[in-house]
């Protein structure tokens, strides 16, 4: 037979568990409300800022005349391409005779 101390301890554990569960549910509801409010707001653009659809169309129009290569670093100008070897660097230099 449980004594009074065990019953009181069990009641307190149930209270703490219920309060913790209520706190977690409250935090989840608050986070959900915040995220839904943020999602409902439209995108803010500054006055005079470029429009994304117009810029995308300009980029597509500019890329149509460029031949596609598999060297993105060459396209960016970061590294020299395999076809950019000049005639001077292809021929070995002859040593000077004293």
Short mmCIF file of N, CA, C and O in Angstrom, two decimals:
data_model
loop_
_atom_site.label_atom_id
_atom_site.label_comp_id
_atom_site.label_asym_id
_atom_site.label_seq_id
_atom_site.Cartn_x
_atom_site.Cartn_y
_atom_site.Cartn_z
N UNK A 1 0.84 -1.16 0.00
CA UNK A 1 0.00 0.00 0.00
C UNK A 1 0.90 1.24 0.00
O UNK A 1 1.80 1.36 0.83
N UNK A 2 0.66 2.18 -0.98
CA UNK A 2 1.50 3.37 -1.05
C UNK A 2 1.21 4.31 0.12
O UNK A 2 0.08 4.48 0.55
N UNK A 3 2.25 4.93 0.60
CA UNK A 3 2.06 5.89 1.70
C UNK A 3 1.80 7.28 1.14
O UNK A 3 1.81 7.51 -0.08
N UNK A 4 1.58 8.25 1.98
CA UNK A 4 1.22 9.62 1.59
C UNK A 4 2.35 10.31 0.84
O UNK A 4 2.11 11.13 -0.05
N UNK A 5 3.59 9.97 1.22
CA UNK A 5 4.75 10.60 0.57
C UNK A 5 4.83 10.18 -0.90
O UNK A 5 5.10 11.01 -1.79
N UNK A 6 4.60 8.91 -1.20
CA UNK A 6 4.64 8.43 -2.58
C UNK A 6 3.52 9.05 -3.42
O UNK A 6 3.73 9.40 -4.58
N UNK A 7 2.36 9.20 -2.85
CA UNK A 7 1.24 9.79 -3.57
C UNK A 7 1.51 11.26 -3.88
O UNK A 7 1.25 11.73 -5.00
N UNK A 8 2.05 11.99 -2.92
CA UNK A 8 2.36 13.41 -3.13
C UNK A 8 3.45 13.57 -4.20
O UNK A 8 3.38 14.48 -5.04
N UNK A 9 4.43 12.67 -4.17
CA UNK A 9 5.50 12.74 -5.15
C UNK A 9 4.97 12.43 -6.55
O UNK A 9 5.35 13.08 -7.53
N UNK A 10 4.09 11.49 -6.66
CA UNK A 10 3.50 11.15 -7.95
C UNK A 10 2.66 12.31 -8.48
O UNK A 10 2.73 12.63 -9.69
N UNK A 11 1.90 12.95 -7.61
CA UNK A 11 1.09 14.10 -8.03
C UNK A 11 1.97 15.24 -8.53
O UNK A 11 1.67 15.89 -9.53
N UNK A 12 3.09 15.48 -7.84
CA UNK A 12 3.98 16.54 -8.26
C UNK A 12 4.62 16.22 -9.61
O UNK A 12 4.77 17.09 -10.46
N UNK A 13 5.01 14.97 -9.83
CA UNK A 13 5.60 14.59 -11.10
C UNK A 13 4.59 14.76 -12.24
O UNK A 13 4.95 15.20 -13.34
N UNK A 14 3.34 14.43 -11.99
CA UNK A 14 2.31 14.59 -13.01
C UNK A 14 2.11 16.07 -13.30
O UNK A 14 1.99 16.48 -14.47
N UNK A 15 2.11 16.92 -12.27
CA UNK A 15 1.97 18.37 -12.47
C UNK A 15 3.11 18.92 -13.31
O UNK A 15 2.90 19.68 -14.25
N UNK A 16 4.33 18.54 -12.96
CA UNK A 16 5.50 19.03 -13.69
C UNK A 16 5.45 18.56 -15.13
O UNK A 16 5.74 19.33 -16.07
N UNK A 17 5.07 17.34 -15.35
CA UNK A 17 4.97 16.81 -16.71
C UNK A 17 3.92 17.54 -17.53
O UNK A 17 4.13 17.86 -18.70
N UNK A 18 2.77 17.81 -16.92
CA UNK A 18 1.71 18.51 -17.63
C UNK A 18 2.10 19.96 -17.93
O UNK A 18 1.80 20.47 -19.02
N UNK A 19 2.77 20.62 -17.00
CA UNK A 19 3.23 21.99 -17.24
C UNK A 19 4.28 22.01 -18.35
O UNK A 19 4.26 22.88 -19.23
N UNK A 20 5.18 21.05 -18.34
CA UNK A 20 6.19 20.96 -19.40
C UNK A 20 5.56 20.71 -20.76
O UNK A 20 5.94 21.31 -21.76
N UNK A 21 4.57 19.83 -20.81
CA UNK A 21 3.87 19.55 -22.05
C UNK A 21 3.13 20.78 -22.56
O UNK A 21 3.17 21.09 -23.75
N UNK A 22 2.49 21.51 -21.65
CA UNK A 22 1.78 22.73 -22.04
C UNK A 22 2.76 23.79 -22.55
O UNK A 22 2.47 24.50 -23.52
N UNK A 23 3.93 23.89 -21.92
CA UNK A 23 4.93 24.86 -22.37
C UNK A 23 5.44 24.52 -23.77
O UNK A 23 5.60 25.41 -24.62
N UNK A 24 5.67 23.25 -24.05
CA UNK A 24 6.15 22.84 -25.37
C UNK A 24 5.08 23.12 -26.42
O UNK A 24 5.38 23.64 -27.51
N UNK A 25 3.84 22.81 -26.12
CA UNK A 25 2.75 23.08 -27.07
C UNK A 25 2.61 24.58 -27.31
O UNK A 25 2.40 25.03 -28.44
N UNK A 26 2.76 25.39 -26.27
CA UNK A 26 2.69 26.84 -26.42
C UNK A 26 3.83 27.36 -27.30
O UNK A 26 3.60 28.20 -28.17
N UNK A 27 5.03 26.86 -27.10
CA UNK A 27 6.16 27.29 -27.93
C UNK A 27 5.99 26.87 -29.39
O UNK A 27 6.31 27.64 -30.30
N UNK A 28 5.47 25.68 -29.63
CA UNK A 28 5.23 25.24 -31.00
C UNK A 28 4.18 26.11 -31.66
O UNK A 28 4.31 26.51 -32.82
N UNK A 29 3.12 26.45 -30.94
CA UNK A 29 2.09 27.32 -31.49
C UNK A 29 2.61 28.71 -31.80
O UNK A 29 2.28 29.31 -32.83
N UNK A 30 3.45 29.24 -30.92
CA UNK A 30 4.03 30.56 -31.13
C UNK A 30 4.96 30.56 -32.35
O UNK A 30 4.91 31.47 -33.19
N UNK A 31 5.79 29.54 -32.47
CA UNK A 31 6.68 29.45 -33.63
C UNK A 31 5.88 29.30 -34.92
O UNK A 31 6.21 29.90 -35.94
N UNK A 32 4.82 28.52 -34.88
CA UNK A 32 3.98 28.35 -36.06
C UNK A 32 3.33 29.67 -36.47
O UNK A 32 3.26 29.99 -37.66
N UNK A 33 2.87 30.44 -35.51
CA UNK A 33 2.25 31.73 -35.81
C UNK A 33 3.27 32.70 -36.41
O UNK A 33 2.96 33.42 -37.36
N UNK A 34 4.46 32.69 -35.89
CA UNK A 34 5.51 33.59 -36.41
C UNK A 34 5.87 33.21 -37.84
O UNK A 34 5.95 34.07 -38.72
N UNK A 35 6.08 31.92 -38.09
CA UNK A 35 6.46 31.49 -39.44
C UNK A 35 5.34 31.71 -40.44
O UNK A 35 5.60 32.05 -41.60
N UNK A 36 4.10 31.53 -40.05
CA UNK A 36 3.00 31.76 -40.99
C UNK A 36 2.85 33.26 -41.29
O UNK A 36 2.52 33.64 -42.40
N UNK A 37 3.12 34.11 -40.31
CA UNK A 37 3.05 35.56 -40.54
C UNK A 37 4.16 36.00 -41.49
O UNK A 37 3.95 36.85 -42.36
N UNK A 38 5.33 35.43 -41.35
CA UNK A 38 6.44 35.78 -42.23
C UNK A 38 6.17 35.30 -43.64
O UNK A 38 6.47 35.98 -44.63
N UNK A 39 5.59 34.11 -43.77
CA UNK A 39 5.32 33.55 -45.09
C UNK A 39 4.25 34.35 -45.83
O UNK A 39 4.27 34.44 -47.05
N UNK A 40 3.32 34.95 -45.13
CA UNK A 40 2.24 35.70 -45.76
C UNK A 40 2.72 37.05 -46.28
O UNK A 40 2.13 37.59 -47.22
N UNK A 41 3.76 37.60 -45.70
CA UNK A 41 4.28 38.88 -46.18
C UNK A 41 4.90 38.69 -47.55
O UNK A 41 5.58 37.71 -47.83
N UNK A 42 4.69 39.66 -48.42
CA UNK A 42 5.27 39.60 -49.76
C UNK A 42 6.73 40.00 -49.72
O UNK A 42 7.24 40.53 -48.73
N UNK A 43 7.40 39.76 -50.81
CA UNK A 43 8.80 40.13 -50.90
C UNK A 43 8.91 41.65 -50.99
O UNK A 43 8.17 42.31 -51.71
N UNK A 44 9.82 42.20 -50.24
CA UNK A 44 10.01 43.64 -50.22
C UNK A 44 11.13 43.99 -51.20
O UNK A 44 12.22 43.45 -51.14
N UNK A 45 10.83 44.91 -52.12
CA UNK A 45 11.85 45.37 -53.05
C UNK A 45 12.03 46.87 -52.89
O UNK A 45 11.07 47.60 -52.66
N UNK A 46 13.24 47.28 -53.00
CA UNK A 46 13.54 48.70 -52.88
C UNK A 46 13.15 49.42 -54.16
O UNK A 46 13.08 48.83 -55.23
N UNK A 47 12.94 50.72 -54.05
CA UNK A 47 12.61 51.52 -55.22
C UNK A 47 13.82 51.56 -56.13
O UNK A 47 14.94 51.85 -55.70
N UNK A 48 13.63 51.23 -57.39
CA UNK A 48 14.72 51.24 -58.36
C UNK A 48 15.53 49.96 -58.37
O UNK A 48 16.52 49.87 -59.09
N UNK A 49 15.15 48.96 -57.59
CA UNK A 49 15.88 47.70 -57.57
C UNK A 49 15.55 46.91 -58.84
O UNK A 49 14.47 47.05 -59.40
N UNK A 50 16.50 46.11 -59.33
CA UNK A 50 16.23 45.34 -60.54
C UNK A 50 15.17 44.27 -60.29
O UNK A 50 15.10 43.70 -59.21
N UNK A 51 14.34 44.04 -61.28
CA UNK A 51 13.30 43.03 -61.17
C UNK A 51 13.89 41.69 -61.59
O UNK A 51 14.57 41.58 -62.61
N UNK A 52 13.62 40.65 -60.82
CA UNK A 52 14.25 39.35 -61.04
C UNK A 52 13.86 38.75 -62.39
O UNK A 52 14.69 38.16 -63.07
N UNK A 53 12.61 38.89 -62.81
CA UNK A 53 12.20 38.28 -64.08
C UNK A 53 12.84 38.99 -65.27
O UNK A 53 13.20 38.36 -66.26
N UNK A 54 13.02 40.30 -65.18
CA UNK A 54 13.65 41.03 -66.28
C UNK A 54 15.13 40.68 -66.36
O UNK A 54 15.66 40.45 -67.45
N UNK A 55 15.79 40.60 -65.23
CA UNK A 55 17.21 40.25 -65.22
C UNK A 55 17.40 38.84 -65.75
O UNK A 55 18.32 38.57 -66.51
N UNK A 56 16.52 37.91 -65.38
CA UNK A 56 16.63 36.54 -65.87
C UNK A 56 16.46 36.50 -67.38
O UNK A 56 17.17 35.76 -68.08
N UNK A 57 15.54 37.28 -67.93
CA UNK A 57 15.36 37.31 -69.38
C UNK A 57 16.56 37.92 -70.08
O UNK A 57 16.94 37.49 -71.16
N UNK A 58 17.19 38.92 -69.47
CA UNK A 58 18.39 39.51 -70.06
C UNK A 58 19.53 38.51 -70.08
O UNK A 58 20.28 38.43 -71.05
N UNK A 59 19.67 37.76 -69.03
CA UNK A 59 20.76 36.78 -68.96
C UNK A 59 20.54 35.69 -70.00
O UNK A 59 21.47 35.27 -70.67
N UNK A 60 19.31 35.23 -70.15
CA UNK A 60 19.03 34.20 -71.14
C UNK A 60 19.29 34.74 -72.53
O UNK A 60 19.86 34.06 -73.38
N UNK A 61 18.93 35.97 -72.79
CA UNK A 61 19.16 36.57 -74.10
C UNK A 61 20.65 36.72 -74.37
O UNK A 61 21.11 36.54 -75.50
N UNK A 62 21.43 37.04 -73.37
CA UNK A 62 22.87 37.20 -73.56
C UNK A 62 23.57 35.86 -73.75
O UNK A 62 24.57 35.78 -74.43
N UNK A 63 23.07 34.80 -73.15
CA UNK A 63 23.73 33.51 -73.22
C UNK A 63 23.44 32.75 -74.51
O UNK A 63 24.07 31.75 -74.78
N UNK A 64 22.51 33.19 -75.30
CA UNK A 64 22.15 32.43 -76.49
C UNK A 64 23.25 32.45 -77.54
O UNK A 64 23.41 31.50 -78.28
N UNK A 65 24.05 33.48 -77.63
CA UNK A 65 25.10 33.56 -78.64
C UNK A 65 26.42 32.96 -78.19
O UNK A 65 27.34 32.83 -78.97
N UNK A 66 26.56 32.56 -76.96
CA UNK A 66 27.82 32.06 -76.44
C UNK A 66 27.84 30.54 -76.58
O UNK A 66 26.88 29.86 -76.25
N UNK A 67 28.95 30.01 -77.09
CA UNK A 67 29.09 28.56 -77.21
C UNK A 67 29.24 27.96 -75.82
O UNK A 67 29.95 28.49 -74.96
N UNK A 68 28.59 26.86 -75.60
CA UNK A 68 28.62 26.21 -74.30
C UNK A 68 29.92 25.43 -74.15
O UNK A 68 30.29 24.63 -75.01
N UNK A 69 30.64 25.69 -73.06
CA UNK A 69 31.86 24.94 -72.76
C UNK A 69 31.66 24.25 -71.43
O UNK A 69 30.81 24.63 -70.63
N UNK A 70 32.48 23.28 -71.19
CA UNK A 70 32.41 22.57 -69.93
C UNK A 70 33.47 23.07 -68.96
O UNK A 70 33.94 22.34 -68.11
N UNK A 71 33.87 24.31 -69.12
CA UNK A 71 34.88 24.90 -68.27
C UNK A 71 34.33 26.16 -67.62
O UNK A 71 34.53 27.26 -68.14
N UNK A 72 33.64 26.03 -66.51
CA UNK A 72 33.05 27.21 -65.89
C UNK A 72 34.09 28.20 -65.36
O UNK A 72 33.84 29.40 -65.34
N UNK A 73 35.25 27.72 -64.94
CA UNK A 73 36.27 28.64 -64.45
C UNK A 73 36.84 29.48 -65.59
O UNK A 73 37.20 30.64 -65.39
N UNK A 74 36.91 28.92 -66.79
CA UNK A 74 37.37 29.69 -67.95
C UNK A 74 36.33 30.73 -68.31
O UNK A 74 36.66 31.87 -68.64
N UNK A 75 35.05 30.36 -68.24
CA UNK A 75 33.99 31.31 -68.54
C UNK A 75 34.01 32.49 -67.58
O UNK A 75 33.72 33.62 -67.98
N UNK A 76 34.37 32.24 -66.33
CA UNK A 76 34.46 33.33 -65.35
C UNK A 76 35.76 34.10 -65.45
O UNK A 76 35.90 35.16 -64.85
N UNK A 77 36.74 33.57 -66.18
CA UNK A 77 38.02 34.24 -66.31
C UNK A 77 38.96 33.95 -65.16
O UNK A 77 39.92 34.68 -64.93
N UNK A 78 38.69 32.88 -64.41
CA UNK A 78 39.52 32.55 -63.26
C UNK A 78 40.76 31.79 -63.66
O UNK A 78 41.84 32.00 -63.13
N UNK A 79 40.63 30.88 -64.64
CA UNK A 79 41.78 30.09 -65.07
C UNK A 79 41.87 30.11 -66.59
O UNK A 79 40.87 30.31 -67.27
N UNK A 80 43.07 29.89 -67.13
CA UNK A 80 43.20 29.88 -68.58
C UNK A 80 42.59 28.60 -69.15
O UNK A 80 42.60 27.55 -68.53
N UNK A 81 42.05 28.70 -70.33
CA UNK A 81 41.44 27.55 -70.96
C UNK A 81 42.47 26.69 -71.67
O UNK A 81 43.62 27.09 -71.89
N UNK A 82 42.06 25.51 -72.08
CA UNK A 82 42.96 24.60 -72.78
C UNK A 82 43.25 25.09 -74.19
O UNK A 82 44.30 24.79 -74.74
N UNK A 83 42.36 25.87 -74.78
CA UNK A 83 42.55 26.35 -76.14
C UNK A 83 43.20 27.72 -76.20
O UNK A 83 43.39 28.25 -77.27
N UNK A 84 43.58 28.28 -75.06
CA UNK A 84 44.15 29.62 -75.07
C UNK A 84 45.67 29.62 -75.07
O UNK A 84 46.28 30.57 -74.64
N UNK A 85 46.29 28.55 -75.55
CA UNK A 85 47.75 28.48 -75.62
C UNK A 85 48.20 29.26 -76.85
O UNK A 85 47.73 29.03 -77.96
N UNK A 86 49.12 30.17 -76.67
CA UNK A 86 49.60 30.98 -77.79
C UNK A 86 50.72 30.27 -78.53
O UNK A 86 51.32 29.31 -78.03
N UNK A 87 51.04 30.72 -79.69
CA UNK A 87 52.08 30.10 -80.51
C UNK A 87 53.45 30.25 -79.86
O UNK A 87 54.30 29.38 -79.98
N UNK A 88 53.70 31.35 -79.17
CA UNK A 88 55.00 31.57 -78.53
C UNK A 88 55.24 30.61 -77.39
O UNK A 88 56.36 30.17 -77.18
N UNK A 89 54.23 30.29 -76.63
CA UNK A 89 54.42 29.41 -75.49
C UNK A 89 54.43 27.95 -75.91
O UNK A 89 54.87 27.09 -75.18
N UNK A 90 53.95 27.63 -77.13
CA UNK A 90 53.92 26.26 -77.60
C UNK A 90 55.29 25.80 -78.08
O UNK A 90 55.62 24.65 -78.03
N UNK A 91 56.13 26.73 -78.60
CA UNK A 91 57.45 26.36 -79.10
C UNK A 91 58.47 26.54 -77.99
O UNK A 91 58.46 27.55 -77.28
N UNK A 92 59.35 25.58 -77.80
CA UNK A 92 60.35 25.71 -76.73
C UNK A 92 61.39 26.76 -77.09
O UNK A 92 61.76 26.94 -78.26
N UNK A 93 61.83 27.47 -76.10
CA UNK A 93 62.84 28.51 -76.30
C UNK A 93 64.22 27.85 -76.43
O UNK A 93 64.54 26.93 -75.71
N UNK A 94 65.00 28.35 -77.38
CA UNK A 94 66.36 27.82 -77.55
C UNK A 94 67.30 28.58 -76.63
O UNK A 94 67.20 29.81 -76.50
N UNK A 95 68.22 27.89 -76.00
CA UNK A 95 69.14 28.58 -75.10
C UNK A 95 70.13 29.46 -75.89
O UNK A 95 70.52 29.13 -77.00
N UNK A 96 70.50 30.55 -75.29
CA UNK A 96 71.44 31.48 -75.94
C UNK A 96 72.84 30.89 -75.88
O UNK A 96 73.27 30.37 -74.85
N UNK A 97 73.55 30.97 -76.99
CA UNK A 97 74.91 30.44 -77.05
C UNK A 97 75.88 31.60 -76.72
O UNK A 97 75.83 32.63 -77.36
N UNK A 98 76.80 31.39 -75.79
CA UNK A 98 77.72 32.49 -75.43
C UNK A 98 78.84 32.71 -76.40
O UNK A 98 79.22 32.09 -77.24
#
